[in-house]
Tab-separated table of N, CA, C and O in Angstrom:
chain	number	residue	atom	x	y	z
A	1	MET	N	-121.371	68.934	-52.335
A	1	MET	CA	-121.003	70.004	-51.407
A	1	MET	C	-121.801	71.312	-51.658
A	1	MET	O	-121.978	72.040	-50.784
A	2	GLN	N	-122.175	71.477	-52.914
A	2	GLN	CA	-122.960	72.674	-53.218
A	2	GLN	C	-124.236	72.720	-52.425
A	2	GLN	O	-124.717	73.748	-52.004
A	3	PHE	N	-124.834	71.498	-52.166
A	3	PHE	CA	-126.044	71.390	-51.355
A	3	PHE	C	-125.830	72.025	-50.007
A	3	PHE	O	-126.668	72.772	-49.502
A	4	LEU	N	-124.741	71.688	-49.354
A	4	LEU	CA	-124.417	72.260	-48.082
A	4	LEU	C	-124.284	73.773	-48.113
A	4	LEU	O	-124.777	74.519	-47.250
A	5	CYS	N	-123.658	74.276	-49.143
A	5	CYS	CA	-123.445	75.662	-49.279
A	5	CYS	C	-124.742	76.424	-49.486
A	5	CYS	O	-124.940	77.512	-48.960
A	6	ASP	N	-125.700	75.799	-50.182
A	6	ASP	CA	-126.969	76.408	-50.484
A	6	ASP	C	-128.039	76.160	-49.383
A	6	ASP	O	-129.091	76.826	-49.434
A	7	SER	N	-127.760	75.298	-48.434
A	7	SER	CA	-128.759	74.924	-47.442
A	7	SER	C	-128.886	75.958	-46.305
A	7	SER	O	-128.075	76.912	-46.231
A	8	GLU	N	-129.851	75.704	-45.473
A	8	GLU	CA	-130.100	76.562	-44.310
A	8	GLU	C	-129.163	76.214	-43.192
A	8	GLU	O	-129.152	76.911	-42.146
A	9	ILE	N	-128.370	75.197	-43.316
A	9	ILE	CA	-127.469	74.767	-42.299
A	9	ILE	C	-126.464	75.903	-42.001
A	9	ILE	O	-125.885	76.483	-42.945
A	10	THR	N	-126.284	76.189	-40.719
A	10	THR	CA	-125.401	77.368	-40.352
A	10	THR	C	-124.095	76.928	-39.833
A	10	THR	O	-123.112	77.634	-39.997
A	11	ASN	N	-123.985	75.786	-39.201
A	11	ASN	CA	-122.797	75.330	-38.584
A	11	ASN	C	-122.347	74.021	-39.141
A	11	ASN	O	-123.130	73.066	-39.298
A	12	LEU	N	-121.087	73.870	-39.448
A	12	LEU	CA	-120.527	72.631	-39.968
A	12	LEU	C	-119.313	72.293	-39.132
A	12	LEU	O	-118.472	73.175	-38.920
A	13	VAL	N	-119.246	71.018	-38.675
A	13	VAL	CA	-118.135	70.605	-37.877
A	13	VAL	C	-117.436	69.450	-38.641
A	13	VAL	O	-118.102	68.420	-38.929
A	14	PHE	N	-116.219	69.673	-39.024
A	14	PHE	CA	-115.470	68.674	-39.765
A	14	PHE	C	-114.374	68.059	-38.908
A	14	PHE	O	-113.799	68.732	-38.026
A	15	ILE	N	-114.086	66.747	-39.159
A	15	ILE	CA	-113.095	66.011	-38.370
A	15	ILE	C	-112.041	65.411	-39.281
A	15	ILE	O	-112.400	64.837	-40.340
A	16	GLY	N	-110.828	65.499	-38.919
A	16	GLY	CA	-109.722	64.785	-39.528
A	16	GLY	C	-109.386	65.241	-40.911
A	16	GLY	O	-109.714	66.327	-41.353
A	17	LYS	N	-108.639	64.290	-41.591
A	17	LYS	CA	-108.221	64.633	-42.987
A	17	LYS	C	-109.326	64.831	-43.936
A	17	LYS	O	-109.289	65.800	-44.767
A	18	ALA	N	-110.344	64.024	-43.952
A	18	ALA	CA	-111.481	64.226	-44.784
A	18	ALA	C	-112.175	65.536	-44.512
A	18	ALA	O	-112.602	66.243	-45.386
A	19	GLY	N	-112.239	65.850	-43.200
A	19	GLY	CA	-112.794	67.169	-42.813
A	19	GLY	C	-112.052	68.333	-43.334
A	19	GLY	O	-112.609	69.318	-43.778
A	20	GLU	N	-110.711	68.233	-43.350
A	20	GLU	CA	-109.838	69.271	-43.965
A	20	GLU	C	-110.214	69.469	-45.423
A	20	GLU	O	-110.358	70.571	-45.863
A	21	ARG	N	-110.381	68.353	-46.160
A	21	ARG	CA	-110.722	68.457	-47.536
A	21	ARG	C	-112.093	69.102	-47.780
A	21	ARG	O	-112.256	70.006	-48.641
A	22	MET	N	-113.052	68.678	-46.990
A	22	MET	CA	-114.395	69.256	-47.111
A	22	MET	C	-114.414	70.730	-46.758
A	22	MET	O	-115.106	71.541	-47.397
A	23	ASN	N	-113.694	71.064	-45.687
A	23	ASN	CA	-113.570	72.431	-45.273
A	23	ASN	C	-112.972	73.319	-46.467
A	23	ASN	O	-113.532	74.369	-46.740
A	24	ASN	N	-111.964	72.823	-47.084
A	24	ASN	CA	-111.401	73.597	-48.224
A	24	ASN	C	-112.367	73.723	-49.367
A	24	ASN	O	-112.432	74.800	-49.962
A	25	ILE	N	-113.065	72.703	-49.701
A	25	ILE	CA	-114.062	72.746	-50.766
A	25	ILE	C	-115.104	73.732	-50.465
A	25	ILE	O	-115.476	74.620	-51.289
A	26	ILE	N	-115.693	73.708	-49.282
A	26	ILE	CA	-116.815	74.645	-48.922
A	26	ILE	C	-116.244	76.060	-48.882
A	26	ILE	O	-116.939	77.014	-49.324
A	27	ASN	N	-115.093	76.284	-48.347
A	27	ASN	CA	-114.510	77.630	-48.360
A	27	ASN	C	-114.310	78.177	-49.730
A	27	ASN	O	-114.413	79.398	-49.964
A	28	ASN	N	-113.995	77.295	-50.722
A	28	ASN	CA	-113.875	77.740	-52.043
A	28	ASN	C	-115.201	78.024	-52.738
A	28	ASN	O	-115.322	78.945	-53.537
A	29	LEU	N	-116.216	77.278	-52.368
A	29	LEU	CA	-117.519	77.429	-52.973
A	29	LEU	C	-118.315	78.575	-52.396
A	29	LEU	O	-119.063	79.256	-53.095
A	30	ALA	N	-118.244	78.734	-51.084
A	30	ALA	CA	-119.080	79.686	-50.404
A	30	ALA	C	-118.335	80.296	-49.188
A	30	ALA	O	-118.769	80.084	-48.083
A	31	PRO	N	-117.288	81.048	-49.428
A	31	PRO	CA	-116.580	81.607	-48.308
A	31	PRO	C	-117.435	82.541	-47.457
A	31	PRO	O	-118.254	83.251	-47.998
A	32	GLN	N	-117.330	82.456	-46.202
A	32	GLN	CA	-118.003	83.335	-45.227
A	32	GLN	C	-119.481	83.074	-45.116
A	32	GLN	O	-120.207	83.836	-44.444
A	33	LYS	N	-120.066	82.039	-45.752
A	33	LYS	CA	-121.486	81.806	-45.637
A	33	LYS	C	-121.853	80.846	-44.541
A	33	LYS	O	-122.984	80.763	-44.079
A	34	LYS	N	-120.882	80.125	-43.989
A	34	LYS	CA	-121.082	79.146	-42.993
A	34	LYS	C	-120.126	79.305	-41.802
A	34	LYS	O	-119.002	79.801	-42.068
A	35	ARG	N	-120.527	78.882	-40.628
A	35	ARG	CA	-119.592	78.814	-39.524
A	35	ARG	C	-119.041	77.436	-39.511
A	35	ARG	O	-119.710	76.462	-39.363
A	36	ILE	N	-117.691	77.351	-39.797
A	36	ILE	CA	-117.031	76.080	-39.973
A	36	ILE	C	-116.094	75.855	-38.833
A	36	ILE	O	-115.262	76.716	-38.509
A	37	PHE	N	-116.117	74.639	-38.300
A	37	PHE	CA	-115.153	74.200	-37.266
A	37	PHE	C	-114.424	72.994	-37.750
A	37	PHE	O	-115.038	72.105	-38.351
A	38	LEU	N	-113.161	72.913	-37.453
A	38	LEU	CA	-112.352	71.801	-37.842
A	38	LEU	C	-111.634	71.241	-36.579
A	38	LEU	O	-111.022	72.058	-35.848
A	39	THR	N	-111.729	69.947	-36.365
A	39	THR	CA	-111.137	69.348	-35.217
A	39	THR	C	-110.539	67.987	-35.598
A	39	THR	O	-110.873	67.461	-36.643
A	40	THR	N	-109.754	67.434	-34.726
A	40	THR	CA	-109.177	66.118	-34.997
A	40	THR	C	-109.877	65.056	-34.115
A	40	THR	O	-109.683	63.884	-34.341
A	41	LYS	N	-110.632	65.471	-33.055
A	41	LYS	CA	-111.199	64.553	-32.138
A	41	LYS	C	-112.734	64.517	-32.296
A	41	LYS	O	-113.367	65.563	-32.302
A	42	PHE	N	-113.281	63.312	-32.329
A	42	PHE	CA	-114.758	63.126	-32.419
A	42	PHE	C	-115.419	63.768	-31.175
A	42	PHE	O	-116.437	64.423	-31.346
A	43	GLU	N	-114.807	63.588	-30.035
A	43	GLU	CA	-115.428	64.158	-28.780
A	43	GLU	C	-115.498	65.687	-28.881
A	43	GLU	O	-116.508	66.246	-28.444
A	44	ASP	N	-114.483	66.297	-29.431
A	44	ASP	CA	-114.526	67.773	-29.523
A	44	ASP	C	-115.580	68.171	-30.531
A	44	ASP	O	-116.268	69.219	-30.324
A	45	ALA	N	-115.795	67.438	-31.609
A	45	ALA	CA	-116.832	67.779	-32.607
A	45	ALA	C	-118.243	67.747	-31.904
A	45	ALA	O	-119.044	68.620	-32.139
A	46	VAL	N	-118.458	66.792	-31.029
A	46	VAL	CA	-119.728	66.708	-30.321
A	46	VAL	C	-119.918	67.875	-29.368
A	46	VAL	O	-120.975	68.520	-29.328
A	47	LEU	N	-118.825	68.274	-28.660
A	47	LEU	CA	-118.895	69.431	-27.789
A	47	LEU	C	-119.152	70.743	-28.602
A	47	LEU	O	-119.959	71.575	-28.135
A	48	ILE	N	-118.537	70.881	-29.731
A	48	ILE	CA	-118.741	72.055	-30.588
A	48	ILE	C	-120.220	72.085	-31.039
A	48	ILE	O	-120.895	73.095	-30.981
A	49	ALA	N	-120.722	70.929	-31.474
A	49	ALA	CA	-122.125	70.844	-31.958
A	49	ALA	C	-123.047	71.230	-30.842
A	49	ALA	O	-124.004	71.935	-31.046
A	50	LYS	N	-122.792	70.737	-29.614
A	50	LYS	CA	-123.667	71.073	-28.447
A	50	LYS	C	-123.666	72.601	-28.212
A	50	LYS	O	-124.716	73.199	-27.979
A	51	LYS	N	-122.489	73.152	-28.252
A	51	LYS	CA	-122.365	74.568	-27.962
A	51	LYS	C	-123.116	75.442	-29.002
A	51	LYS	O	-123.704	76.450	-28.617
A	52	TYR	N	-123.099	75.062	-30.265
A	52	TYR	CA	-123.624	75.893	-31.282
A	52	TYR	C	-125.022	75.463	-31.825
A	52	TYR	O	-125.585	76.090	-32.691
A	53	THR	N	-125.592	74.409	-31.230
A	53	THR	CA	-126.943	73.977	-31.603
A	53	THR	C	-127.901	74.625	-30.603
A	53	THR	O	-127.855	74.430	-29.396
A	54	LYS	N	-128.839	75.382	-31.171
A	54	LYS	CA	-129.835	76.042	-30.358
A	54	LYS	C	-130.728	75.076	-29.608
A	54	LYS	O	-130.985	73.969	-30.141
A	55	THR	N	-131.186	75.445	-28.415
A	55	THR	CA	-132.150	74.577	-27.714
A	55	THR	C	-133.335	74.327	-28.621
A	55	THR	O	-133.871	75.237	-29.276
A	56	GLY	N	-133.698	73.058	-28.747
A	56	GLY	CA	-134.773	72.638	-29.617
A	56	GLY	C	-134.343	72.461	-31.080
A	56	GLY	O	-135.106	72.048	-31.911
A	57	GLY	N	-133.091	72.768	-31.342
A	57	GLY	CA	-132.561	72.618	-32.698
A	57	GLY	C	-132.130	71.202	-32.991
A	57	GLY	O	-132.257	70.307	-32.131
A	58	THR	N	-131.617	71.013	-34.136
A	58	THR	CA	-131.234	69.642	-34.552
A	58	THR	C	-129.730	69.604	-34.800
A	58	THR	O	-129.165	70.484	-35.461
A	59	CYS	N	-129.097	68.551	-34.326
A	59	CYS	CA	-127.739	68.271	-34.645
A	59	CYS	C	-127.720	66.937	-35.287
A	59	CYS	O	-128.090	65.901	-34.709
A	60	LEU	N	-127.228	66.877	-36.518
A	60	LEU	CA	-127.223	65.614	-37.305
A	60	LEU	C	-125.782	65.139	-37.477
A	60	LEU	O	-124.900	65.906	-37.886
A	61	LEU	N	-125.573	63.894	-37.103
A	61	LEU	CA	-124.285	63.242	-37.333
A	61	LEU	C	-124.331	62.722	-38.796
A	61	LEU	O	-125.078	61.800	-39.069
A	62	SER	N	-123.604	63.385	-39.624
A	62	SER	CA	-123.623	63.001	-41.084
A	62	SER	C	-122.158	62.913	-41.504
A	62	SER	O	-121.578	63.894	-42.064
A	63	PRO	N	-121.501	61.831	-41.263
A	63	PRO	CA	-120.042	61.714	-41.456
A	63	PRO	C	-119.533	62.039	-42.876
A	63	PRO	O	-118.496	62.639	-42.992
A	64	ALA	N	-120.247	61.656	-43.904
A	64	ALA	CA	-119.848	61.907	-45.292
A	64	ALA	C	-118.500	61.284	-45.706
A	64	ALA	O	-118.021	61.455	-46.774
A	65	ALA	N	-117.895	60.539	-44.737
A	65	ALA	CA	-116.626	59.827	-45.056
A	65	ALA	C	-116.452	58.767	-43.945
A	65	ALA	O	-116.913	58.852	-42.878
A	66	ALA	N	-115.647	57.786	-44.330
A	66	ALA	CA	-115.334	56.743	-43.402
A	66	ALA	C	-114.442	57.321	-42.274
A	66	ALA	O	-113.770	58.300	-42.467
A	67	SER	N	-114.463	56.700	-41.094
A	67	SER	CA	-113.636	57.170	-40.022
A	67	SER	C	-112.862	55.993	-39.420
A	67	SER	O	-112.834	55.795	-38.193
A	68	TYR	N	-112.262	55.186	-40.265
A	68	TYR	CA	-111.545	54.010	-39.785
A	68	TYR	C	-110.344	54.352	-38.964
A	68	TYR	O	-109.756	53.482	-38.273
A	69	ASP	N	-109.877	55.607	-39.051
A	69	ASP	CA	-108.764	56.016	-38.206
A	69	ASP	C	-109.161	56.163	-36.739
A	69	ASP	O	-108.288	56.221	-35.909
A	70	GLN	N	-110.506	56.236	-36.476
A	70	GLN	CA	-110.939	56.383	-35.104
A	70	GLN	C	-111.856	55.285	-34.646
A	70	GLN	O	-112.036	55.033	-33.428
A	71	PHE	N	-112.578	54.637	-35.589
A	71	PHE	CA	-113.606	53.622	-35.242
A	71	PHE	C	-113.468	52.399	-36.171
A	71	PHE	O	-113.067	52.555	-37.295
A	72	LYS	N	-113.881	51.250	-35.631
A	72	LYS	CA	-113.847	50.055	-36.485
A	72	LYS	C	-114.938	50.006	-37.564
A	72	LYS	O	-114.746	49.417	-38.561
A	73	ASN	N	-116.048	50.646	-37.279
A	73	ASN	CA	-117.143	50.690	-38.214
A	73	ASN	C	-118.155	51.815	-37.906
A	73	ASN	O	-118.001	52.463	-36.860
A	74	PHE	N	-119.163	51.946	-38.719
A	74	PHE	CA	-120.166	52.994	-38.534
A	74	PHE	C	-120.980	52.802	-37.273
A	74	PHE	O	-121.457	53.756	-36.614
A	75	GLU	N	-121.198	51.520	-36.890
A	75	GLU	CA	-121.963	51.247	-35.665
A	75	GLU	C	-121.256	51.767	-34.438
A	75	GLU	O	-121.867	52.334	-33.558
A	76	GLU	N	-119.968	51.487	-34.353
A	76	GLU	CA	-119.187	51.922	-33.197
A	76	GLU	C	-119.212	53.458	-33.143
A	76	GLU	O	-119.357	54.069	-32.086
A	77	ARG	N	-119.064	54.137	-34.296
A	77	ARG	CA	-119.110	55.588	-34.352
A	77	ARG	C	-120.403	56.100	-33.937
A	77	ARG	O	-120.523	57.084	-33.082
A	78	GLY	N	-121.520	55.501	-34.365
A	78	GLY	CA	-122.842	55.943	-33.961
A	78	GLY	C	-123.120	55.743	-32.484
A	78	GLY	O	-123.702	56.565	-31.809
A	79	ASN	N	-122.656	54.580	-31.965
A	79	ASN	CA	-122.774	54.353	-30.531
A	79	ASN	C	-122.029	55.348	-29.658
A	79	ASN	O	-122.456	55.867	-28.620
A	80	LYS	N	-120.805	55.731	-30.186
A	80	LYS	CA	-119.975	56.720	-29.400
A	80	LYS	C	-120.700	58.075	-29.483
A	80	LYS	O	-120.698	58.809	-28.432
A	81	PHE	N	-121.295	58.445	-30.614
A	81	PHE	CA	-122.026	59.653	-30.699
A	81	PHE	C	-123.147	59.721	-29.700
A	81	PHE	O	-123.275	60.687	-28.942
A	82	LYS	N	-123.905	58.636	-29.600
A	82	LYS	CA	-125.024	58.597	-28.655
A	82	LYS	C	-124.585	58.687	-27.239
A	82	LYS	O	-125.166	59.385	-26.387
A	83	GLU	N	-123.464	57.996	-26.928
A	83	GLU	CA	-122.892	58.023	-25.619
A	83	GLU	C	-122.452	59.443	-25.208
A	83	GLU	O	-122.770	59.919	-24.171
A	84	LEU	N	-121.780	60.100	-26.146
A	84	LEU	CA	-121.263	61.463	-25.845
A	84	LEU	C	-122.408	62.438	-25.683
A	84	LEU	O	-122.416	63.301	-24.786
A	85	VAL	N	-123.452	62.345	-26.516
A	85	VAL	CA	-124.584	63.253	-26.461
A	85	VAL	C	-125.303	63.042	-25.117
A	85	VAL	O	-125.718	63.997	-24.481
A	86	SER	N	-125.416	61.824	-24.628
A	86	SER	CA	-126.145	61.576	-23.426
A	86	SER	C	-125.373	62.100	-22.176
A	86	SER	O	-125.989	62.334	-21.155
A	87	GLN	N	-124.057	62.269	-22.373
A	87	GLN	CA	-123.242	62.766	-21.255
A	87	GLN	C	-123.234	64.304	-21.069
A	87	GLN	O	-122.867	64.803	-20.035
A	88	ILE	N	-123.669	64.975	-22.151
A	88	ILE	CA	-123.592	66.441	-22.021
A	88	ILE	C	-125.012	67.066	-21.956
A	88	ILE	O	-126.024	66.533	-22.055
C-alpha cells in the first residue's frame, strides 16, 4: 500500500469490503494525498474512473483482491470491465 501512497497515481476507486479496508489503510498512511472513491458497485467504479481520468490518460483495472461476491472469476470481471468501458 505504501507504493500507492508514494506513486503519481492521483485517483483511487475502491469497491466493496476489501475496498473499505484498503481505503482505511491508505487514509492512515497518507491522508489527503489521494482522491479516494469508495463504492459498492463495479459499474459505479467504472463511471467514476471515466469521470476522473483525463483524456489520453490511463485507467488501470487493478483489483488487488478477489471479487467473488460479484463475479465468478477474474475473466468474467475483466470482460465486464471491457464491456462497461466500451459503453461510455
